[in-house]
Tab-separated table of C-alpha atoms and ligand atoms in Angstrom:
chain	number	residue	atom	x	y	z
A	1319	MET	CA	207.282	68.600	100.896
A	1320	THR	CA	206.150	65.158	101.854
A	1321	ASN	CA	202.950	63.179	102.131
A	1322	ALA	CA	201.112	63.716	98.868
A	1323	PRO	CA	197.556	64.321	100.077
A	1324	ASP	CA	195.785	62.101	97.575
A	1325	GLN	CA	197.992	59.161	98.572
A	1326	GLN	CA	197.257	59.757	102.271
A	1327	THR	CA	193.495	60.113	102.211
A	1328	GLY	CA	192.102	59.338	98.783
A	1329	PRO	CA	189.884	61.813	97.003
A	1330	LEU	CA	187.695	63.887	99.297
A	1331	THR	CA	184.627	66.005	98.686
A	1332	ILE	CA	185.569	69.572	99.580
A	1333	ALA	CA	183.336	72.664	99.595
A	1334	VAL	CA	184.917	76.105	99.199
A	1335	ILE	CA	182.613	78.837	100.479
A	1336	GLY	CA	183.682	82.272	99.237
A	1337	ALA	CA	185.440	80.665	96.267
A	1338	GLY	CA	185.630	83.948	94.331
A	1339	GLY	CA	187.451	85.954	97.017
A	1340	LYS	CA	191.191	86.455	97.385
A	1341	MET	CA	191.828	83.318	99.424
A	1342	GLY	CA	188.973	81.436	97.777
A	1343	MET	CA	190.565	81.842	94.350
A	1344	ARG	CA	194.017	80.928	95.656
A	1345	VAL	CA	192.923	77.737	97.400
A	1346	SER	CA	190.560	76.800	94.545
A	1347	ASN	CA	193.396	77.119	92.014
A	1348	ASN	CA	195.341	74.525	94.003
A	1349	LEU	CA	192.379	72.238	94.754
A	1350	ALA	CA	191.445	72.191	91.071
A	1351	LYS	CA	194.791	70.498	90.299
A	1352	THR	CA	193.947	67.461	92.497
A	1353	ASP	CA	191.622	64.463	92.297
A	1354	HIS	CA	189.440	65.857	95.069
A	1355	VAL	CA	185.809	66.573	94.206
A	1356	VAL	CA	185.529	70.327	94.783
A	1357	ARG	CA	182.330	72.365	95.079
A	1358	TYR	CA	182.648	76.115	94.674
A	1359	ALA	CA	180.142	78.468	96.348
A	1360	GLU	CA	180.172	82.257	96.120
A	1361	THR	CA	177.495	84.910	96.671
A	1362	SER	CA	178.746	88.164	95.131
A	1363	PRO	CA	178.302	88.701	91.392
A	1364	ALA	CA	181.954	89.743	90.958
A	1365	GLY	CA	183.121	86.702	92.892
A	1366	ARG	CA	180.893	84.379	90.869
A	1367	ASP	CA	182.331	85.876	87.669
A	1368	ARG	CA	185.877	85.164	88.883
A	1369	VAL	CA	185.024	81.542	89.668
A	1370	THR	CA	183.346	80.908	86.346
A	1371	ALA	CA	186.101	82.755	84.430
A	1372	ALA	CA	188.515	80.238	85.969
A	1373	GLY	CA	186.397	77.469	84.439
A	1374	ARG	CA	184.777	76.368	87.679
A	1375	PRO	CA	181.010	76.001	88.197
A	1376	VAL	CA	179.378	77.935	91.064
A	1377	ILE	CA	176.711	76.351	93.252
A	1378	ASP	CA	174.823	77.585	96.308
A	1379	SER	CA	176.473	77.141	99.701
A	1380	ALA	CA	173.441	75.213	100.945
A	1381	GLU	CA	174.011	72.669	98.161
A	1382	ALA	CA	177.786	72.588	98.539
A	1383	VAL	CA	177.917	71.695	102.242
A	1384	PRO	CA	175.825	68.498	102.651
A	1385	GLY	CA	178.016	65.495	101.789
A	1386	ALA	CA	181.272	67.477	101.950
A	1387	GLU	CA	184.011	65.975	104.137
A	1388	VAL	CA	185.826	69.303	104.421
A	1389	ILE	CA	184.181	72.738	104.225
A	1390	VAL	CA	186.613	75.593	103.653
A	1391	LEU	CA	185.194	78.934	104.800
A	1392	ALA	CA	187.064	81.498	102.690
A	1393	VAL	CA	184.632	84.298	103.616
A	1394	PRO	CA	185.573	87.539	105.419
A	1395	ASP	CA	186.128	87.151	109.172
A	1396	LEU	CA	183.132	89.419	109.837
A	1397	ALA	CA	180.890	87.023	107.855
A	1398	LEU	CA	182.039	83.852	109.652
A	1399	GLY	CA	179.418	84.167	112.421
A	1400	PRO	CA	176.381	84.309	110.097
A	1401	VAL	CA	177.927	81.875	107.584
A	1402	THR	CA	178.584	79.198	110.235
A	1403	GLU	CA	175.112	79.816	111.677
A	1404	GLN	CA	173.665	79.024	108.251
A	1405	LEU	CA	175.998	76.237	107.108
A	1406	VAL	CA	177.210	74.248	110.136
A	1407	PRO	CA	173.700	72.790	110.690
A	1408	LEU	CA	173.834	71.495	107.077
A	1409	ALA	CA	177.176	69.688	107.480
A	1410	ASP	CA	177.394	65.895	107.637
A	1411	PRO	CA	178.329	64.399	111.017
A	1412	GLY	CA	182.135	64.089	111.110
A	1413	ALA	CA	182.693	66.874	108.564
A	1414	ILE	CA	185.572	69.298	109.153
A	1415	VAL	CA	184.788	73.018	108.952
A	1416	LEU	CA	187.983	74.943	108.233
A	1417	THR	CA	188.481	78.665	108.704
A	1418	LEU	CA	191.581	80.388	107.362
A	1419	ASP	CA	192.122	82.816	110.265
A	1420	PRO	CA	191.792	82.210	114.028
A	1421	ALA	CA	190.214	85.538	115.087
A	1422	ALA	CA	186.525	84.619	114.823
A	1423	ALA	CA	187.054	81.111	116.226
A	1424	TYR	CA	189.023	82.424	119.207
A	1425	ALA	CA	186.434	85.157	119.791
A	1426	GLY	CA	183.719	82.502	120.044
A	1427	LEU	CA	181.745	83.894	117.087
A	1428	LEU	CA	181.323	80.593	115.231
A	1429	THR	CA	178.320	78.299	115.392
A	1430	THR	CA	179.653	74.845	116.287
A	1431	ARG	CA	178.221	71.334	116.665
A	1432	ASP	CA	179.457	68.440	118.785
A	1433	ASP	CA	179.635	66.146	115.756
A	1434	VAL	CA	181.286	68.654	113.417
A	1435	ILE	CA	185.028	69.302	113.760
A	1436	MET	CA	186.313	72.856	113.677
A	1437	GLY	CA	189.777	73.614	112.327
A	1438	VAL	CA	191.828	76.692	111.493
A	1439	ALA	CA	194.832	76.849	109.182
A	1440	HIS	CA	196.814	79.966	108.408
A	1441	PRO	CA	199.637	80.187	105.859
A	1442	CYS	CA	203.033	81.329	107.190
A	1443	HIS	CA	204.047	82.758	103.770
A	1444	PRO	CA	207.451	81.818	102.351
A	1445	SER	CA	210.286	82.574	104.757
A	1446	LEU	CA	212.540	85.561	104.301
A	1447	PHE	CA	215.419	83.078	104.447
A	1448	LEU	CA	213.968	80.534	102.018
A	1449	GLN	CA	216.578	79.299	99.545
A	1450	ARG	CA	214.637	80.045	96.373
A	1451	ALA	CA	215.590	78.102	93.290
A	1452	SER	CA	213.705	79.827	90.474
A	1453	ALA	CA	212.279	83.128	89.281
A	1454	ALA	CA	208.792	81.767	90.023
A	1455	GLU	CA	209.780	81.122	93.635
A	1456	TRP	CA	211.225	84.621	93.957
A	1457	ALA	CA	208.010	86.102	92.531
A	1458	ASP	CA	205.789	84.138	94.921
A	1459	THR	CA	206.102	86.234	98.079
A	1460	PHE	CA	202.598	85.295	99.305
A	1461	GLY	CA	203.030	81.542	98.858
A	1462	GLY	CA	200.626	78.977	97.469
A	1463	ILE	CA	202.007	79.181	93.933
A	1464	ALA	CA	205.682	78.246	93.665
A	1465	ALA	CA	207.608	79.113	96.835
A	1466	PRO	CA	207.391	76.555	99.671
A	1467	GLN	CA	205.951	77.741	102.969
A	1468	ASP	CA	204.935	76.362	106.363
A	1469	VAL	CA	201.391	76.404	107.748
A	1470	VAL	CA	200.199	76.822	111.343
A	1471	ALA	CA	197.002	74.913	112.095
A	1472	ALA	CA	194.657	73.986	114.920
A	1473	ILE	CA	191.994	71.302	115.109
A	1474	GLU	CA	189.393	70.844	117.822
A	1475	SER	CA	189.421	67.017	117.747
A	1476	ASP	CA	191.590	64.234	119.189
A	1477	ASP	CA	190.830	61.921	116.265
A	1478	PRO	CA	194.121	61.295	114.388
A	1479	ALA	CA	192.215	60.387	111.208
A	1480	LYS	CA	190.557	63.833	111.138
A	1481	LYS	CA	193.878	65.527	111.791
A	1482	SER	CA	195.407	63.568	108.939
A	1483	ILE	CA	192.582	64.588	106.573
A	1484	LEU	CA	192.908	68.218	107.574
A	1485	GLU	CA	196.672	68.181	107.118
A	1486	ALA	CA	196.301	66.610	103.691
A	1487	VAL	CA	193.819	69.301	102.634
A	1488	VAL	CA	195.855	72.138	104.108
A	1489	ARG	CA	198.912	70.894	102.203
A	1490	VAL	CA	196.914	71.295	98.995
A	1491	LEU	CA	195.314	74.654	99.835
A	1492	TYR	CA	198.642	76.329	100.548
A	1493	ALA	CA	200.892	74.179	98.319
A	1494	PRO	CA	203.811	73.823	98.177
A	1495	VAL	CA	203.946	73.237	101.949
A	1496	ILE	CA	207.064	72.233	103.909
A	1497	ASP	CA	205.708	71.686	107.455
A	1498	VAL	CA	202.329	71.968	109.159
A	1499	HIS	CA	202.776	73.139	112.775
A	1500	TRP	CA	199.926	72.149	115.121
A	1501	VAL	CA	198.991	74.609	117.877
A	1502	THR	CA	195.833	75.530	119.780
A	1503	VAL	CA	193.313	78.040	118.427
A	1504	LYS	CA	194.431	80.456	121.145
A	1505	GLN	CA	198.103	80.072	120.194
A	1506	LEU	CA	197.207	80.657	116.567
A	1507	ALA	CA	195.383	83.847	117.610
A	1508	GLN	CA	198.473	84.906	119.583
A	1509	LEU	CA	200.632	84.394	116.499
A	1510	GLU	CA	198.156	86.068	114.132
A	1511	PRO	CA	197.421	88.912	114.780
A	1512	THR	CA	199.777	89.719	117.679
A	1513	LEU	CA	203.146	88.456	116.489
A	1514	VAL	CA	202.770	88.943	112.774
A	1515	ASP	CA	200.181	91.666	112.090
A	1516	THR	CA	200.642	93.827	115.161
A	1517	VAL	CA	204.453	93.607	115.185
A	1518	ALA	CA	205.883	92.393	111.859
A	1519	CYS	CA	203.416	93.998	109.444
A	1520	MET	CA	203.395	97.209	111.484
A	1521	VAL	CA	207.205	97.363	111.245
A	1522	GLY	CA	206.990	96.749	107.490
A	1523	ARG	CA	204.726	99.750	107.073
A	1524	LEU	CA	206.897	101.809	109.449
A	1525	LEU	CA	209.880	101.134	107.191
A	1526	ASN	CA	207.914	102.487	104.251
A	1527	GLU	CA	206.982	105.609	106.228
A	1528	ALA	CA	210.631	106.064	107.208
A	1529	LEU	CA	211.630	105.838	103.544
A	1530	ASP	CA	209.045	108.483	102.749
A	1531	GLU	CA	210.492	110.768	105.444
A	1532	ALA	CA	214.035	110.283	104.140
A	1533	VAL	CA	212.899	111.331	100.671
A	1534	HIS	CA	210.346	114.062	101.412
A	1535	THR	CA	211.428	115.520	104.770
A	1536	MET	CA	215.195	115.078	104.534
A	1537	GLY	CA	215.350	115.482	100.740
A	1538	VAL	CA	217.522	112.435	99.948
A	1539	PRO	CA	217.184	111.191	96.328
A	1540	GLU	CA	214.613	108.395	96.352
A	1541	PRO	CA	216.762	105.750	94.562
A	1542	ALA	CA	219.588	106.257	97.079
A	1543	ALA	CA	217.244	106.058	100.071
A	1544	ARG	CA	215.443	102.984	98.727
A	1545	ALA	CA	218.684	101.168	97.862
A	1546	ILE	CA	220.254	101.692	101.265
A	1547	LEU	CA	217.029	100.831	103.100
A	1548	LEU	CA	216.353	97.580	101.234
A	1549	GLY	CA	219.906	96.263	101.695
A	1550	HIS	CA	219.997	97.297	105.339
A	1551	THR	CA	216.572	95.821	105.990
A	1552	GLN	CA	217.910	92.461	104.834
A	1553	ILE	CA	221.027	92.714	107.011
A	1554	ALA	CA	218.996	94.013	109.990
A	1555	LEU	CA	216.677	91.000	109.779
A	1556	ALA	CA	219.485	88.503	109.119
A	1557	ASN	CA	221.455	89.845	112.095
A	1558	GLY	CA	218.454	90.444	114.315
A	1559	LEU	CA	216.554	87.209	113.672
A	1560	ARG	CA	219.343	84.796	112.760
A	1561	GLY	CA	222.522	86.282	114.268
A	1562	ASP	CA	224.329	86.252	110.915
A	1563	ASN	CA	226.696	89.112	111.848
A	1564	PRO	CA	227.191	91.272	114.950
A	1565	PHE	CA	225.825	94.803	114.644
A	1566	SER	CA	228.684	97.357	114.770
A	1567	ASP	CA	229.318	99.279	118.002
A	1568	ALA	CA	228.141	102.561	116.448
A	1569	CYS	CA	225.054	100.850	115.055
A	1570	LEU	CA	224.194	99.498	118.519
A	1571	ILE	CA	224.265	103.077	119.899
A	1572	ALA	CA	221.972	104.300	117.098
A	1573	MET	CA	219.688	101.310	117.691
A	1574	ASP	CA	219.410	102.262	121.382
A	1575	TYR	CA	218.452	105.822	120.352
A	1576	GLY	CA	215.787	104.439	118.002
A	1577	ARG	CA	214.382	102.167	120.674
A	1578	GLU	CA	214.187	105.036	123.208
A	1579	ALA	CA	212.644	107.433	120.664
A	1580	ILE	CA	210.167	105.048	119.013
A	1581	ILE	CA	209.244	102.137	121.314
A	1582	LYS	CA	207.079	102.551	124.420
A	1583	ASP	CA	208.507	100.978	127.604
A	1584	ASP	CA	205.399	98.842	128.122
A	1585	TRP	CA	205.091	97.588	124.538
A	1586	LYS	CA	205.243	93.914	125.570
A	1587	LYS	CA	201.779	94.267	127.077
A	1588	ILE	CA	200.504	93.371	123.591
A	1589	PHE	CA	201.296	89.734	124.477
A	1590	THR	CA	198.786	89.624	127.367
A	1591	ASP	CA	195.360	88.010	126.989
A	1592	GLU	CA	193.620	91.313	127.766
A	1593	GLU	CA	195.393	93.146	124.948
A	1594	LEU	CA	194.802	90.239	122.554
A	1595	ASP	CA	191.085	90.488	123.283
A	1596	GLN	CA	191.110	94.242	122.671
A	1597	ASN	CA	193.050	93.800	119.438
A	1598	LEU	CA	190.632	91.114	118.207
A	1599	ALA	CA	187.603	93.167	119.226
A	1600	ARG	CA	188.909	96.035	117.086
A	1601	MET	CA	189.565	93.702	114.151
A	1602	LEU	CA	186.133	92.101	114.381
A	1603	HIS	CA	184.302	95.399	115.031
A	1604	LEU	CA	183.049	94.212	118.432
A	1605	ASP	CA	182.748	96.176	121.669
A	1606	THR	CA	184.307	93.313	123.646
A	1607	ILE	CA	185.301	89.686	123.204
A	1608	SER	CA	183.239	87.365	125.373
A	1609	ARG	CA	184.108	83.681	125.352
B	2826	LIG	N1	193.580	87.919	102.106
B	2826	LIG	C1	194.617	87.388	102.763
B	2826	LIG	O1	195.796	87.751	102.543
B	2826	LIG	C2	194.379	86.296	103.784
B	2826	LIG	C3	195.477	85.539	104.222
B	2826	LIG	C4	195.244	84.488	105.116
B	2826	LIG	C5	193.960	84.244	105.573
B	2826	LIG	N2	192.930	85.041	105.154
B	2826	LIG	C6	191.587	84.729	105.652
B	2826	LIG	O2	190.837	84.173	104.580
B	2826	LIG	C7	189.445	84.472	104.770
B	2826	LIG	C8	188.910	85.144	103.512
B	2826	LIG	O3	189.592	86.374	103.366
B	2826	LIG	P1	189.758	87.064	101.921
B	2826	LIG	O4	190.797	88.114	102.103
B	2826	LIG	O5	189.948	86.035	100.881
B	2826	LIG	O6	188.319	87.740	101.769
B	2826	LIG	P2	187.670	88.342	100.437
B	2826	LIG	O7	186.810	89.467	100.893
B	2826	LIG	O8	188.698	88.587	99.396
B	2826	LIG	O9	186.756	87.155	99.891
B	2826	LIG	C9	185.651	86.660	100.578
B	2826	LIG	C10	184.669	86.112	99.571
B	2826	LIG	O10	183.585	85.497	100.286
B	2826	LIG	C11	182.398	85.814	99.600
B	2826	LIG	N3	181.263	85.604	100.520
B	2826	LIG	C12	180.884	86.376	101.552
B	2826	LIG	N4	179.834	85.815	102.185
B	2826	LIG	C13	179.569	84.642	101.526
B	2826	LIG	C14	178.607	83.614	101.710
B	2826	LIG	N5	177.698	83.685	102.671
B	2826	LIG	N6	178.626	82.555	100.869
B	2826	LIG	C15	179.544	82.474	99.873
B	2826	LIG	N7	180.484	83.443	99.654
B	2826	LIG	C16	180.494	84.506	100.470
B	2826	LIG	C17	182.577	87.247	99.144
B	2826	LIG	O11	181.703	87.582	98.102
B	2826	LIG	C18	184.041	87.201	98.695
B	2826	LIG	O12	184.157	86.822	97.334
B	2826	LIG	C19	189.366	85.355	106.019
B	2826	LIG	O13	189.112	84.521	107.145
B	2826	LIG	C20	190.776	85.923	106.117
B	2826	LIG	O14	191.127	86.309	107.442
B	2826	LIG	C21	193.093	86.046	104.261
């Protein structure tokens, strides 16, 4: 955790659009602790109530954007097209418009301007192998509260000053942050959704379904099934991702059976551009992705 943002850039004017949503509240909680001048915009009544209950004033998006150096779009991915169509024309020249997920940017749904810089920054969430030092760090599985995490980001500008501003802001939004990894928008879209949603999150839910089967189909007492699954999930990930221990010979045979029974031979097609487009089209409720 290096480079305190305020020391790097000085106070900035930052607009948070969608400040009452899940990410909007998270990033606003962290921005509110800094010297940055933060403007909070939110349209839904429930969202506005959340912002004001946190002691933050709500203003209209059209007022929040002019004069802002960084505009954080914490609105749903499906709203990013209309929201950028409305707000990007209001941004100052040189402003940075930041989205929190790459899908809409990669799908070409955003309104852009030559003199406005587009960026994307997605939190990695605290690592499974993070050495946590406190109960607060253990409780913070999402990140952005107590447990340090990395961030993967993309910026569509070669200007190092803009990259530095964006990194400083991203380090606040998702604080505490260890490293910010810079990739292209396309690479970010390959990581999220393909690597993490399509594979990792799917496997997480599959584990829960397997637990359910052990309890309800096979009739194993739930505490026994849960205990053995949670411990073995840790060792499976430590061995599988980090090589901590070799899997036993018998386990390797059972793993082969699982792979043959569960995984399709052509599963790695999910890493092709065509499948990425289909995946994103489904996520964004589009017939096709056209860039
Ligand atoms: N939720 C997560 O775990 C998570 C994690 C990483 C990134 N993201 C990304 O963050 C972004 C926001 O997702 P979320 O889950 O916080 O959504 P959300 O639905 O919880 O919140 C979105 C908020 O935006 C508000 N809003 C919609 N249109 C608006 C407008 N025109 N002006 C002002 N406010 C408007 C909504 O009222 C709502 O309060 C998405 O791009 C998402 O992909 C979400």
